[in-house]
Structure formats: C-alpha cells, structure tokens
CSV table of C-alpha atoms in Angstrom, one decimal:
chain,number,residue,atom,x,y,z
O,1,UNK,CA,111.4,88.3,253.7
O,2,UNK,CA,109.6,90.5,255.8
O,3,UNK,CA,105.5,89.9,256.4
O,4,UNK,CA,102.9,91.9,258.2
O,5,UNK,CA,100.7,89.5,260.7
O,6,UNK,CA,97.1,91.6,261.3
O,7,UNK,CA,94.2,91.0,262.7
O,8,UNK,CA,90.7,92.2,262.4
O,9,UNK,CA,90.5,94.3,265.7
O,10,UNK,CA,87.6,97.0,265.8
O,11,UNK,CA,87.3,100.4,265.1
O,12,UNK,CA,90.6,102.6,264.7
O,13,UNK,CA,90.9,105.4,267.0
O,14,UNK,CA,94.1,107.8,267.9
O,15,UNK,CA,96.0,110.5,266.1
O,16,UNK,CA,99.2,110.0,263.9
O,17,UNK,CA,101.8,112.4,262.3
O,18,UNK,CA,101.8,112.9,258.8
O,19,UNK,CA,105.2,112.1,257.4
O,20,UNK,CA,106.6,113.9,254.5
O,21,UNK,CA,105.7,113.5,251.2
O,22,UNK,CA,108.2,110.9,249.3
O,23,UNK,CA,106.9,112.2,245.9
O,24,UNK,CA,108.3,115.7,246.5
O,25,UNK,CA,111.5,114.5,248.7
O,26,UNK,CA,112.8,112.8,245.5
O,27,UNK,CA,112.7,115.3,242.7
O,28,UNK,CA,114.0,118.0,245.6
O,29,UNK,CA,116.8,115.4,246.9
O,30,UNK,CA,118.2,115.1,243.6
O,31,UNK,CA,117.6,119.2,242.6
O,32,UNK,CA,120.8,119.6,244.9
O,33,UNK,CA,122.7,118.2,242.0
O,34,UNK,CA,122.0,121.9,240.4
O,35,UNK,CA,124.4,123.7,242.6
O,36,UNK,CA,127.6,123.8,243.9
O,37,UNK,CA,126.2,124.9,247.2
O,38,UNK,CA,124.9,123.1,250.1
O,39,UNK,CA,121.0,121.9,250.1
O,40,UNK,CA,119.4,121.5,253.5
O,41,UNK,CA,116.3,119.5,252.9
O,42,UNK,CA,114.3,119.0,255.9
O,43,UNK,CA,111.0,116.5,256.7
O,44,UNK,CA,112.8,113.7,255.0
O,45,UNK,CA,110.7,110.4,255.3
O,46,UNK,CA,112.4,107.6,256.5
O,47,UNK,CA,112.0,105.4,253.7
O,48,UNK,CA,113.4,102.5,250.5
O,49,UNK,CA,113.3,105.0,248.5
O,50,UNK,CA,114.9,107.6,250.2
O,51,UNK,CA,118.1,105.1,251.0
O,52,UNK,CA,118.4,104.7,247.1
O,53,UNK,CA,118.1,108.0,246.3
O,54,UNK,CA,121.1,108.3,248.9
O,55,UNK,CA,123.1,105.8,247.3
O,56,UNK,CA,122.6,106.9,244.3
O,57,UNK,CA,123.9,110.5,244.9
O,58,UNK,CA,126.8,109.1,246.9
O,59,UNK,CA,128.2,107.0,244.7
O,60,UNK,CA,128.3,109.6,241.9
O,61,UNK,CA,130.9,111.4,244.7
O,62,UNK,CA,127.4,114.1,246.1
O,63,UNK,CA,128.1,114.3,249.8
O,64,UNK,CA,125.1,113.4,251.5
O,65,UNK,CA,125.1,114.3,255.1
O,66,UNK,CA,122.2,113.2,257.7
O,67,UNK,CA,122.0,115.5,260.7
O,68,UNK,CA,119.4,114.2,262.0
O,69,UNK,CA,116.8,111.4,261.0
O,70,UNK,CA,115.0,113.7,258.6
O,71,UNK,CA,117.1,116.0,257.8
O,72,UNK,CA,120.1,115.6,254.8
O,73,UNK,CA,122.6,118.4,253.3
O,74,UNK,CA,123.6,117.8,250.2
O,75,UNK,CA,126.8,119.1,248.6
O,76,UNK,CA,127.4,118.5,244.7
O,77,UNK,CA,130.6,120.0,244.6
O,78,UNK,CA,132.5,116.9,244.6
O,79,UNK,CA,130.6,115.4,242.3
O,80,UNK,CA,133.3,113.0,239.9
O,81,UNK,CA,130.6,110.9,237.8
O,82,UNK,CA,127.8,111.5,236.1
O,83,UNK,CA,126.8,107.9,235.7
O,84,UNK,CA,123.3,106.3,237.5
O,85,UNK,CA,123.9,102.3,237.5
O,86,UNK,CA,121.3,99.9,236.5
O,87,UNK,CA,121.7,98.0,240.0
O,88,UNK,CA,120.3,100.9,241.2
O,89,UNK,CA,117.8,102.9,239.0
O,90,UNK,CA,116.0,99.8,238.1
O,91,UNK,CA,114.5,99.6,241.9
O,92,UNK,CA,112.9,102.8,241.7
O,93,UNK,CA,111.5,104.5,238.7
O,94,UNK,CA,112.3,108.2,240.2
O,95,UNK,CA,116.0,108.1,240.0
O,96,UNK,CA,115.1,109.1,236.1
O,97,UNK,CA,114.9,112.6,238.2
O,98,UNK,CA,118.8,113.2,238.0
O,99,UNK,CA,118.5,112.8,234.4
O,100,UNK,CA,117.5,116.9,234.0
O,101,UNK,CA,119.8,118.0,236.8
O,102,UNK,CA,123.1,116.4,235.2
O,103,UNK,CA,122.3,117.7,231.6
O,104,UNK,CA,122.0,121.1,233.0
O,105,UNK,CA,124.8,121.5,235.5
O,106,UNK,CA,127.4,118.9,234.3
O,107,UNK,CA,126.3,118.8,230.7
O,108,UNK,CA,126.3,115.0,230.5
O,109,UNK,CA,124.5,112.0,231.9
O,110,UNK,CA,124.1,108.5,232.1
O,111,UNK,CA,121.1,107.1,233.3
O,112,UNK,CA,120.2,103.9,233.1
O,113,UNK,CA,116.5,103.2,231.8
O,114,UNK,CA,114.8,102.7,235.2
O,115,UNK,CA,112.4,100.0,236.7
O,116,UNK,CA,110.2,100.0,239.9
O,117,UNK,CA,106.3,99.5,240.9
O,118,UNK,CA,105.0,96.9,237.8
O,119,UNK,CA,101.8,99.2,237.9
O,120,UNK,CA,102.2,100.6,233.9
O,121,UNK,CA,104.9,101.3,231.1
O,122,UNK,CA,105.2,104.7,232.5
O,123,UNK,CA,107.9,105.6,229.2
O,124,UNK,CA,110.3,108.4,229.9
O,125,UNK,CA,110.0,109.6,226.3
O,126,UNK,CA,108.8,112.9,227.4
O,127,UNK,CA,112.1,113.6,229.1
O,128,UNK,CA,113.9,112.8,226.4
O,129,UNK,CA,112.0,114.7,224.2
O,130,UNK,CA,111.9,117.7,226.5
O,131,UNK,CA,115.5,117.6,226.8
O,132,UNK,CA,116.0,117.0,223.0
O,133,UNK,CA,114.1,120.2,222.6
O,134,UNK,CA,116.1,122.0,224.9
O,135,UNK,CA,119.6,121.1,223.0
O,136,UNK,CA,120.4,118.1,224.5
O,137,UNK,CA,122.0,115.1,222.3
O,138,UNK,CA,120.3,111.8,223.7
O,139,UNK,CA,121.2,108.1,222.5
O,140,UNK,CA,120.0,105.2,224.1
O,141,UNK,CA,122.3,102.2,223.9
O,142,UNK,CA,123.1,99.1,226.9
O,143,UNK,CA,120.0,100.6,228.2
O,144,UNK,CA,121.5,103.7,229.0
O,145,UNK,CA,120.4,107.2,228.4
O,146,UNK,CA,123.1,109.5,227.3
O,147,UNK,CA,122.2,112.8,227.4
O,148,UNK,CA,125.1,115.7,226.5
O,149,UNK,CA,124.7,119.0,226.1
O,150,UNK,CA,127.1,122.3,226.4
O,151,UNK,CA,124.7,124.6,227.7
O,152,UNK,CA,120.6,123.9,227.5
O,153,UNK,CA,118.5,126.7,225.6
O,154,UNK,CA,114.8,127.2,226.1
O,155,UNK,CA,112.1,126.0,224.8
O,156,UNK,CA,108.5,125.4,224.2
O,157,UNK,CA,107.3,121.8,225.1
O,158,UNK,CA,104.3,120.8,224.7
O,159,UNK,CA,103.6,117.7,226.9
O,160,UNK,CA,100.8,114.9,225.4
O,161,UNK,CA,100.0,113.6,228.4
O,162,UNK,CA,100.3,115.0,231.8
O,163,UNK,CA,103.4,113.5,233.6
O,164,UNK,CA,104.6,114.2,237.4
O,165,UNK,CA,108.3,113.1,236.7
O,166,UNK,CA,108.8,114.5,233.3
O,167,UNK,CA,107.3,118.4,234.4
O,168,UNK,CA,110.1,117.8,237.6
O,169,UNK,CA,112.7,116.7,235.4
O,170,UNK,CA,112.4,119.6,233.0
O,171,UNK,CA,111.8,122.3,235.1
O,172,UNK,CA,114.5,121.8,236.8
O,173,UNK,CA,116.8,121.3,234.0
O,174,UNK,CA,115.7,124.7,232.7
O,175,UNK,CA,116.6,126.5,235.6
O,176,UNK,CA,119.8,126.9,234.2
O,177,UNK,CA,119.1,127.1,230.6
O,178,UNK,CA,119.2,129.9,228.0
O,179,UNK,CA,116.7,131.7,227.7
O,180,UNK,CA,113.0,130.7,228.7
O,181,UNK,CA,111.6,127.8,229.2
O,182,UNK,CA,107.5,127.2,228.6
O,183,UNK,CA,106.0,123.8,230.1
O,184,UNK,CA,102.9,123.4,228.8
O,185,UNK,CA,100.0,120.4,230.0
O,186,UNK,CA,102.6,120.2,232.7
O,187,UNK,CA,101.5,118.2,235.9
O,188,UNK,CA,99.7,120.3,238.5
O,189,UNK,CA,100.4,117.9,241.3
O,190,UNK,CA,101.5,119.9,244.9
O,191,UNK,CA,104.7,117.9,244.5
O,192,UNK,CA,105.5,119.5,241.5
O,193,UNK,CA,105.0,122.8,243.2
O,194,UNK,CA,106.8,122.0,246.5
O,195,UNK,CA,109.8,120.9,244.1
O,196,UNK,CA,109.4,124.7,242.5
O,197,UNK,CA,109.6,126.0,245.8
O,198,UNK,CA,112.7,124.2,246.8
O,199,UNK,CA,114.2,125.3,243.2
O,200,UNK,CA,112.8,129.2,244.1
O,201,UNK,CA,114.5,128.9,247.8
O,202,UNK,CA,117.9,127.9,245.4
O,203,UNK,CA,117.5,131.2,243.4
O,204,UNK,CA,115.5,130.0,240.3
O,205,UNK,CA,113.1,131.8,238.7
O,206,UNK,CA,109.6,130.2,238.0
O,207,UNK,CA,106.2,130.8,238.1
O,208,UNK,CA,103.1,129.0,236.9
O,209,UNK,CA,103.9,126.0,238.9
O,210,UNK,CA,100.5,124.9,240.2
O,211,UNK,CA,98.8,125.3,236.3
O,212,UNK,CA,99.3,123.8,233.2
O,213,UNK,CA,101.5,126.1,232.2
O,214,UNK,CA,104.9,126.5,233.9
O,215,UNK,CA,107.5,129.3,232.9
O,216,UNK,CA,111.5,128.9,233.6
O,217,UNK,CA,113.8,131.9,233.2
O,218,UNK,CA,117.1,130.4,233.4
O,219,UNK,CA,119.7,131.5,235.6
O,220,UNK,CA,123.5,131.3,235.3
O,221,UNK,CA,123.7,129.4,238.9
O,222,UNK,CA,121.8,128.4,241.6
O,223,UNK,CA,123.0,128.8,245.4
O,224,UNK,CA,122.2,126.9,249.0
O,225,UNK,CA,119.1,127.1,250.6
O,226,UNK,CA,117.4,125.3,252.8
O,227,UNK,CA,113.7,123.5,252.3
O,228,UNK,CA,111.4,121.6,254.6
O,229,UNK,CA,109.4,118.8,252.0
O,230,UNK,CA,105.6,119.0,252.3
O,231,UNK,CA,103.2,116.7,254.3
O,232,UNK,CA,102.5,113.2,252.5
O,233,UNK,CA,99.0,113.8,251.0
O,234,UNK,CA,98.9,110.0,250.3
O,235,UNK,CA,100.0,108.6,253.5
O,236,UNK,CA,97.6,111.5,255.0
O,237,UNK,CA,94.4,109.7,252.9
O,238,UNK,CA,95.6,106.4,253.5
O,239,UNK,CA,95.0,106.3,257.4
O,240,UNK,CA,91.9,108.5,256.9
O,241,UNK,CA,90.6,105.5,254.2
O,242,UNK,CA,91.3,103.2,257.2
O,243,UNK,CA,89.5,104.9,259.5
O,244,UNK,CA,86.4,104.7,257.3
O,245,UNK,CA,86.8,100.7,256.9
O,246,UNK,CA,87.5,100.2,260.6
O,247,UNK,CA,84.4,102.6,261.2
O,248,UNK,CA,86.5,104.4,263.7
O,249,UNK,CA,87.7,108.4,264.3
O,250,UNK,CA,90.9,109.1,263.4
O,251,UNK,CA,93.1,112.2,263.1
O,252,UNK,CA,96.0,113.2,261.0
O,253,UNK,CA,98.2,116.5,262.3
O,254,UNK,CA,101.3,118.1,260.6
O,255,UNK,CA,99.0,118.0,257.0
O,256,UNK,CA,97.7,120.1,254.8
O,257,UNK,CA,94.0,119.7,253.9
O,258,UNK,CA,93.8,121.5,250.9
O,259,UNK,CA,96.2,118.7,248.9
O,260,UNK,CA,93.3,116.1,249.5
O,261,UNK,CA,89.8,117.9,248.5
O,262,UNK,CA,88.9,115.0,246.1
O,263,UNK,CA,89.5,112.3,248.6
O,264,UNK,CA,87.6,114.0,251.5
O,265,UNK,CA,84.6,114.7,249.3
O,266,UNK,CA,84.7,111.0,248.2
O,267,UNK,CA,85.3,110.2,252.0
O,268,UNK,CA,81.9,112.2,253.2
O,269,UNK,CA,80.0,110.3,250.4
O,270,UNK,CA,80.7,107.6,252.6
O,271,UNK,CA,79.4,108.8,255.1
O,272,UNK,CA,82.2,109.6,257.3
O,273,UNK,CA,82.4,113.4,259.4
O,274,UNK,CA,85.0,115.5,258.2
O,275,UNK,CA,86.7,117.9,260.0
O,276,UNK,CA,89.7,120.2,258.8
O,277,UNK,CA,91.9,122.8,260.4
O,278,UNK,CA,95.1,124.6,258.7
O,279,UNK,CA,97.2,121.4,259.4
O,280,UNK,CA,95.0,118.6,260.7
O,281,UNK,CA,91.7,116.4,259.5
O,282,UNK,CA,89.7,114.5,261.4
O,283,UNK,CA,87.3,111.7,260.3
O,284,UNK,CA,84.7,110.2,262.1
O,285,UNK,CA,82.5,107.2,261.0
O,286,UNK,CA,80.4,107.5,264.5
O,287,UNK,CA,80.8,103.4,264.3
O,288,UNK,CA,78.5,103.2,260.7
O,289,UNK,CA,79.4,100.8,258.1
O,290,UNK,CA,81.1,103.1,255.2
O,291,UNK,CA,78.5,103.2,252.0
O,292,UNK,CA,80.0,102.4,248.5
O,293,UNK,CA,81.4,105.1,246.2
O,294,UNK,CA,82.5,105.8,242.6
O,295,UNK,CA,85.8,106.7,241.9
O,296,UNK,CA,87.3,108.2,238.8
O,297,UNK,CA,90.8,108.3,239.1
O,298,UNK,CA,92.5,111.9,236.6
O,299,UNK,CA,95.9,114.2,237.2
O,300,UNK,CA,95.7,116.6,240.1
O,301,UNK,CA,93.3,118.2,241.1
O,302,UNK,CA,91.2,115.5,240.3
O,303,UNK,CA,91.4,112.1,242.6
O,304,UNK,CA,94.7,110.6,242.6
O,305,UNK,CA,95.7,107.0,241.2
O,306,UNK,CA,97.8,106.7,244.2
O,307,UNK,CA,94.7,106.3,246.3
O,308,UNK,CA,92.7,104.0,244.1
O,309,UNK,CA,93.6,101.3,245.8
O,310,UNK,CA,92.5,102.0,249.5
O,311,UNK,CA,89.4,103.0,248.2
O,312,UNK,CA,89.2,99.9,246.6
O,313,UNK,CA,89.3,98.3,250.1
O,314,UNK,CA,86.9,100.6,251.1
O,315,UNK,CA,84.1,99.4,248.9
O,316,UNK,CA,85.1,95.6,249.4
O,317,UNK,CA,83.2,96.5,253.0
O,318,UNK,CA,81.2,99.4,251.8
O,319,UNK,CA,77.2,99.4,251.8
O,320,UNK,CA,76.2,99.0,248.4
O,321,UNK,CA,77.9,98.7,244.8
O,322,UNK,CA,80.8,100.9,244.1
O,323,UNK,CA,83.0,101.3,240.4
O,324,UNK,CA,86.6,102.2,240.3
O,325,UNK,CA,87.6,103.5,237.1
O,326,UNK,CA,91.7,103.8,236.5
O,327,UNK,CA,93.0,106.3,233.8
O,328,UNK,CA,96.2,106.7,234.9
O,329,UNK,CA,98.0,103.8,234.8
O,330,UNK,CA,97.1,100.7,233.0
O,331,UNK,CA,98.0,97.5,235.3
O,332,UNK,CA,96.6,98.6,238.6
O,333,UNK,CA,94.1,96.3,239.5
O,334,UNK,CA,96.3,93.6,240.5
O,335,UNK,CA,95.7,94.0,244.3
O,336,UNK,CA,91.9,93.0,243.4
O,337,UNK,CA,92.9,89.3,243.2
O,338,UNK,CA,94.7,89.3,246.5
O,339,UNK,CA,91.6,91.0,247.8
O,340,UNK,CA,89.4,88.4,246.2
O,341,UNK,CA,91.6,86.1,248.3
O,342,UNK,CA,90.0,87.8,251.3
O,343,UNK,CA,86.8,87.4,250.2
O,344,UNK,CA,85.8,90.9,248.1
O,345,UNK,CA,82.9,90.7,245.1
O,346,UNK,CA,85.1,92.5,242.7
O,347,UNK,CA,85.0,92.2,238.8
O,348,UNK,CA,87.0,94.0,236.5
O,349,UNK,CA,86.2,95.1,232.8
O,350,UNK,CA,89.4,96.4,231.6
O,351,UNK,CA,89.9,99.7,233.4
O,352,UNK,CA,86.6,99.5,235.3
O,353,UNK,CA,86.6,97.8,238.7
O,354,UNK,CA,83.0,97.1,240.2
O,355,UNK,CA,83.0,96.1,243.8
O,356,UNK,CA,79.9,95.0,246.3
O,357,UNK,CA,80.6,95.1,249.5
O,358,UNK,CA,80.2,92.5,252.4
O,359,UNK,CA,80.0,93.1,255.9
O,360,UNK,CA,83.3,91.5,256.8
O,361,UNK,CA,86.5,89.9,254.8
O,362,UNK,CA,87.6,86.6,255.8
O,363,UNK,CA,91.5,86.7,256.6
O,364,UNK,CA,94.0,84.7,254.1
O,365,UNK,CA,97.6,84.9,253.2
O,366,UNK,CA,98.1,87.4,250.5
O,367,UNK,CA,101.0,88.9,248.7
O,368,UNK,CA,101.6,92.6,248.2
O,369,UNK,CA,102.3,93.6,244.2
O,370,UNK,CA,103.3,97.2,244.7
O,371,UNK,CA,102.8,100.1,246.9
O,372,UNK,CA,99.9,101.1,246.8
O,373,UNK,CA,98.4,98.1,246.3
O,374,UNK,CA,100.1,97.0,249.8
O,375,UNK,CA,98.2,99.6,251.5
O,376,UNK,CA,94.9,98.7,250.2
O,377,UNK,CA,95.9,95.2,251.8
O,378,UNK,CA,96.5,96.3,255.2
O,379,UNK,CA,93.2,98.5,255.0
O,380,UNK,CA,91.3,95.3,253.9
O,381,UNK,CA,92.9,93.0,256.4
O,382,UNK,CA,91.6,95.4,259.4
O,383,UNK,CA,88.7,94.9,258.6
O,384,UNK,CA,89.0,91.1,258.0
O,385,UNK,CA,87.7,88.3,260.6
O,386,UNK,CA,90.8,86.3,261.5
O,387,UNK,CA,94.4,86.1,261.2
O,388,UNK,CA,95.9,88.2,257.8
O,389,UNK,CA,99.4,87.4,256.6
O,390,UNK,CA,100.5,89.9,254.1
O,391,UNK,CA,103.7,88.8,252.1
O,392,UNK,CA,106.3,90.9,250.0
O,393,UNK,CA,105.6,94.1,252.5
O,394,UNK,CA,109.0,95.5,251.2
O,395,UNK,CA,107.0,97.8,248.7
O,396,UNK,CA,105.3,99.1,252.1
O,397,UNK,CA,108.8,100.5,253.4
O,398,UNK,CA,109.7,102.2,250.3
O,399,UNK,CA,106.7,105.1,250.3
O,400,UNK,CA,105.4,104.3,254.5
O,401,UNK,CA,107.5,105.7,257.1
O,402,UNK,CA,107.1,103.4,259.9
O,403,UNK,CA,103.8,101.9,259.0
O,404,UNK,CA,103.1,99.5,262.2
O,405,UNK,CA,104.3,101.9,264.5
O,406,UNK,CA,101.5,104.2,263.2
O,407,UNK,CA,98.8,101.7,262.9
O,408,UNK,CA,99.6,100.3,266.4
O,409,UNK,CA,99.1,103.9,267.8
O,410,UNK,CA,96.0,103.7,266.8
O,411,UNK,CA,95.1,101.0,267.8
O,412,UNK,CA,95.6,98.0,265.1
O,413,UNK,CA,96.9,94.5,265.9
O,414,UNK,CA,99.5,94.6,263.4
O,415,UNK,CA,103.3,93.5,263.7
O,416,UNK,CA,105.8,92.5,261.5
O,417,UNK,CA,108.1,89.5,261.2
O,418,UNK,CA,111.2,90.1,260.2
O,419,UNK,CA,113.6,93.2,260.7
O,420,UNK,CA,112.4,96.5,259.8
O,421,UNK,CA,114.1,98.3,257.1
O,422,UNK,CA,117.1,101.3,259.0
C-alpha cells in the first residue's frame, strides 16, 4: 500500500496549477447519461474517483472516450444496462449521481446503496424522495435502489436540509421532466452551478442555480455540447492553508477567487497577505508564525466542511487558541487523533474541536481516514520536525491530482513509496 514519506523542510514557495474541481466533474460526467448525443467534458482531474466514475459508465455499455488526459466524450447511446454494481458504488458515495439521469432518460435504474469517505451517514433519502415526488416508483431491496418511471412530472420539493448530491441528482433528472420543476433549500455550492451550466450547454432550461431556489423546465431531449469543469476551489485552499503553516508565499493560477471568500478571510485572520486577480491568489505569510482562528463550518457560501481539516492543521501550529466547529457532517474529527500523534493540543466536545498551537509538530507514522483528513496530514507533517510517514494515502489519489508532484514544485520533501495511481 502506497505511503507518503515527508519531512519538515521550511517555508513553501512556487506556483501550482489549480486542477479541476472533482465535485463538479462527477455530477457533469454522469449528466451525459441524459442524451443520446456526444458530451465533451474538458479539465478532467486525473483522479480515483474519476477512474470509477469511468468504469462505472462503461460497464453499463456508455462509451467513454479519453482524447487527451483531461479531456473524455461521452456517448450514451449504446447504453444496454441500467444497473450500478455494489463492487463499485460502494467506493465512492457520488456514483448515487446516475441515479436521476437513468430515471429520466431510460426510465429505470438500479443503483446500489453507495459507500465511500466514513466522515457521516450522509442518507440518500432526499433523492428518493425527490424522485418519488417527481413520479418515480422506488423500492429498496439487496441494497438496491430501483427506481422506474415512464416519464417524470414536475414538482415542488422542499429539501430539509441542504444537500450537494441530492440538488445535482434532481436537477438533472428534471431536465427532462413534465412540466416544472421547483428545488427549494437546494445547495448553493459553485459545483452545483457548474453542473447547471454543463446541463444549459446540453440544451436545458434552468435558472436559479446559485440560490436556494432552483427552477427546471423540462425539455423533451437534450443534445451534445461541450463543457470545460471549473477550477478545484478545495485543492485551490488546500495549498494556500499550506502555505500559511509552512509560513511561506505561495500562488495558485487557473482559479477562481470568488469560490473561496470564506477561506481567504479566515486565511488573513491569520495573518497571511492576500492577493487575487481574475484567476490567480497569492498568499504570503512574510515568514510569520500563522495566529489561531475560529472556524464555523455551514453550506456555501459559508466556510466549507471540506476544508475543516487543513485548517485544523493550521491551528495545531497557529499562535494562540483556535475552535473548529463541524455542522456538516458528524464524524469528522477523526484526523485529530492522528494529529495528536504528531504532537497537536487538540480536545474535542462533540462537534467542537479546540486546538492550541505549538511552534513545531514532532514527526510520527500516522494513518490517513479519509480525504480530507489526508490533506490536513500532509499540511501538519510540513510543518513537523523529523521524518513523517503517512499511511493509507489512497484517499489522497481519489480527490488530489498529482499531489507530490505539486508539493515538490514547491518546494516540499515529500515522495511516495509505492506506484502512483494511472
């Protein structure tokens, strides 16, 4: 099994590319399912999660050509099975995303109940129940979702909490619905609004994507197009966040600032410089220890779970006392004991994480638990004295494109033993 070997060099300094955004490649990926016409998808990231999603098409017969390393046309006109194994959906929770597209073009599916990061139940209920509104007939049994449904109507549905995959899921299923469609307390997350650009670029008709209210005309068919998948805001933050623990400069190009306003503010409370153009950000710590910060993680545009844990790592080094407080998901603390492992002050009170920080970690081997959690690790162990083994860094591969290669180019003494995943 693959392990990361880092240690504790200095300040980073460089510039990296920002990679594109997994959380929107996904739900876009498997939007080709809605048309019988090519989808040119472009800005792909290399990742895990991108090969399932690839073998999960292919296998139900989608042709899934790669013409170059980020770029795949997919063709669902040869599609002969509407089936999404267990071997596969339990690896990755976001291959519940074909669930919507199959109802509404093929007017079946079955979709096994899917698995992934241990970070929360994360219940697909509000699919169902979307769906369900919408016309669809949904048993569960084997632990299988079957879904059937002649032809989807619109609908009203009133989300009780806000969720990323359950707004994609529906919104695209209602592009080829009856009638209209109303999502309401839908996610607000730029993924879900890349997605309803992709879905625009195939002919759909939507608007409101961005707000908590999203409204679908359906359509009778959707056609090709081609879409390039936004910047990764989260890969984007997480090399800033290690710039500010390393207390070095660092710069991110090919991004878009405006997807990470609540980081950066958090980030300048820290007492890093911030600089922004229309597709770059710089950060500068001027060598200076980073100071602690709270953190109150909420649904977009508020600060994103997805970065709770780097900043986690941040205050383990910070200046002061900082408190994380998780309302998203309700297991995500568990990189704090590996962290403890490094030498953090951490306690946690249910949801609430309060962290002092020390001037330097002490290096240890430690285990990574999930993605983002195996980010805050790496951030940690930069800024640890010694040599840092990191264990289990396949959940890196499946939302990092080439994460070494992109720490080493900035400088980091990072390498990995084992063979890297494509």
């Amino acid at each position: 099994m693959d392990k990361f070997i880092i240690e504790g060099n200095g300040p980073l300094r460089g510039e990296i590319v920002a990679s594109g955004a997994k959380n929107a490649a996904l739900p876009i990926l498997c939007a080709g399912l809605l048309s019988d016409e090519p989808l040119t998808v472009t800005n792909v990231p290399k990742l895990w999660d991108i090969g399932t999603t690839r073998k999960l098409l292919t296998q139900m017969g989608v042709t899934m050509e790669q013409t170059d390393s980020h770029t795949y046309v997919i063709d669902a006109k040869p599609i002969t099975t509407c089936v999404a194994p267990y071997e596969l959906v339990r690896t990755m929770r976001a291959s519940i995303l074909v669930l919507g597209p199959l109802v509404a073009k093929r007017g079946e599916a079955h979709v096994s109940l899917p698995g992934g990061c241990a970070i929360g139940a994360r219940p697909v209920d509000l699919h169902l129940m979307g769906l369900e509104a919408m016309g669809a007939e949904i048993t569960l049994e084997g632990g299988f979702i079957h879904a059937k449904c002649k032809k989807l109507r619109g609908a009203r549905i009133v989300f009780d909490t806000v969720t990323v995959t359950g707004t994609e899921n529906l919104m695209m299923a209602a592009t080829l619905a009856e009638g209209e469609t109303i999502l309401e307390n839908a996610a607000r997350e730029p993924e879900v609004v890349d997605t309803a650009n992709c879905l625009r670029a195939m002919g759909a008709k939507i608007s409101g994507d961005g707000t908590t209210t999203i409204r679908i005309q359906g359509v009778d068919k959707l056609h090709a197009a081609t879409h390039r998948v936004l910047p990764d805001r989260i890969e984007t933050g997480t090399y800033l966040v290690a710039a500010a623990v390393t207390r070095g400069r660092v710069r991110v190009t090919q991004t878009d600032p405006s997807m990470l306003d609540a980081v950066l503010v958090k980030l300048q409370q820290a007492g890093a410089k911030v600089q922004t153009g229309t597709d770059f950000i710089d950060i500068d710590m001027q060598g200076k220890r980073p100071g602690a910060v709270n953190i109150h993680t909420m649904p977009h545009p508020g600060f994103p779970t997805d970065m709770q844990a780097q900043m986690m790592a941040l205050n383990c080094v910070a200046e002061g006392v900082g408190t994380i407080r998780e309302t998203i998901f309700e297991n995500r603390f568990m990189h704090a004991q590996e962290l403890l492992r490094l030498g953090a002050d951490i306690r946690i009170e249910g949801n609430l994480a309060v962290i002092t920080g020390r001037e330097r970690l002490q290096a240890a081997p430690i285990m990574a638990t999930d993605l983002r959690a195996s980010a805050s690790l790496v951030l940690a162990a930069l800024a640890a004295d010694g040599e840092t083994v990191i264990d289990r860094i396949y959940h890196m591969d499946r939302g990092y494109e080439d994460i070494e290669g992109k720490f080493q180019a900035l400088g980091a003494n990072i390498k990995r033993i084992g063979k890297q995943f494509g």
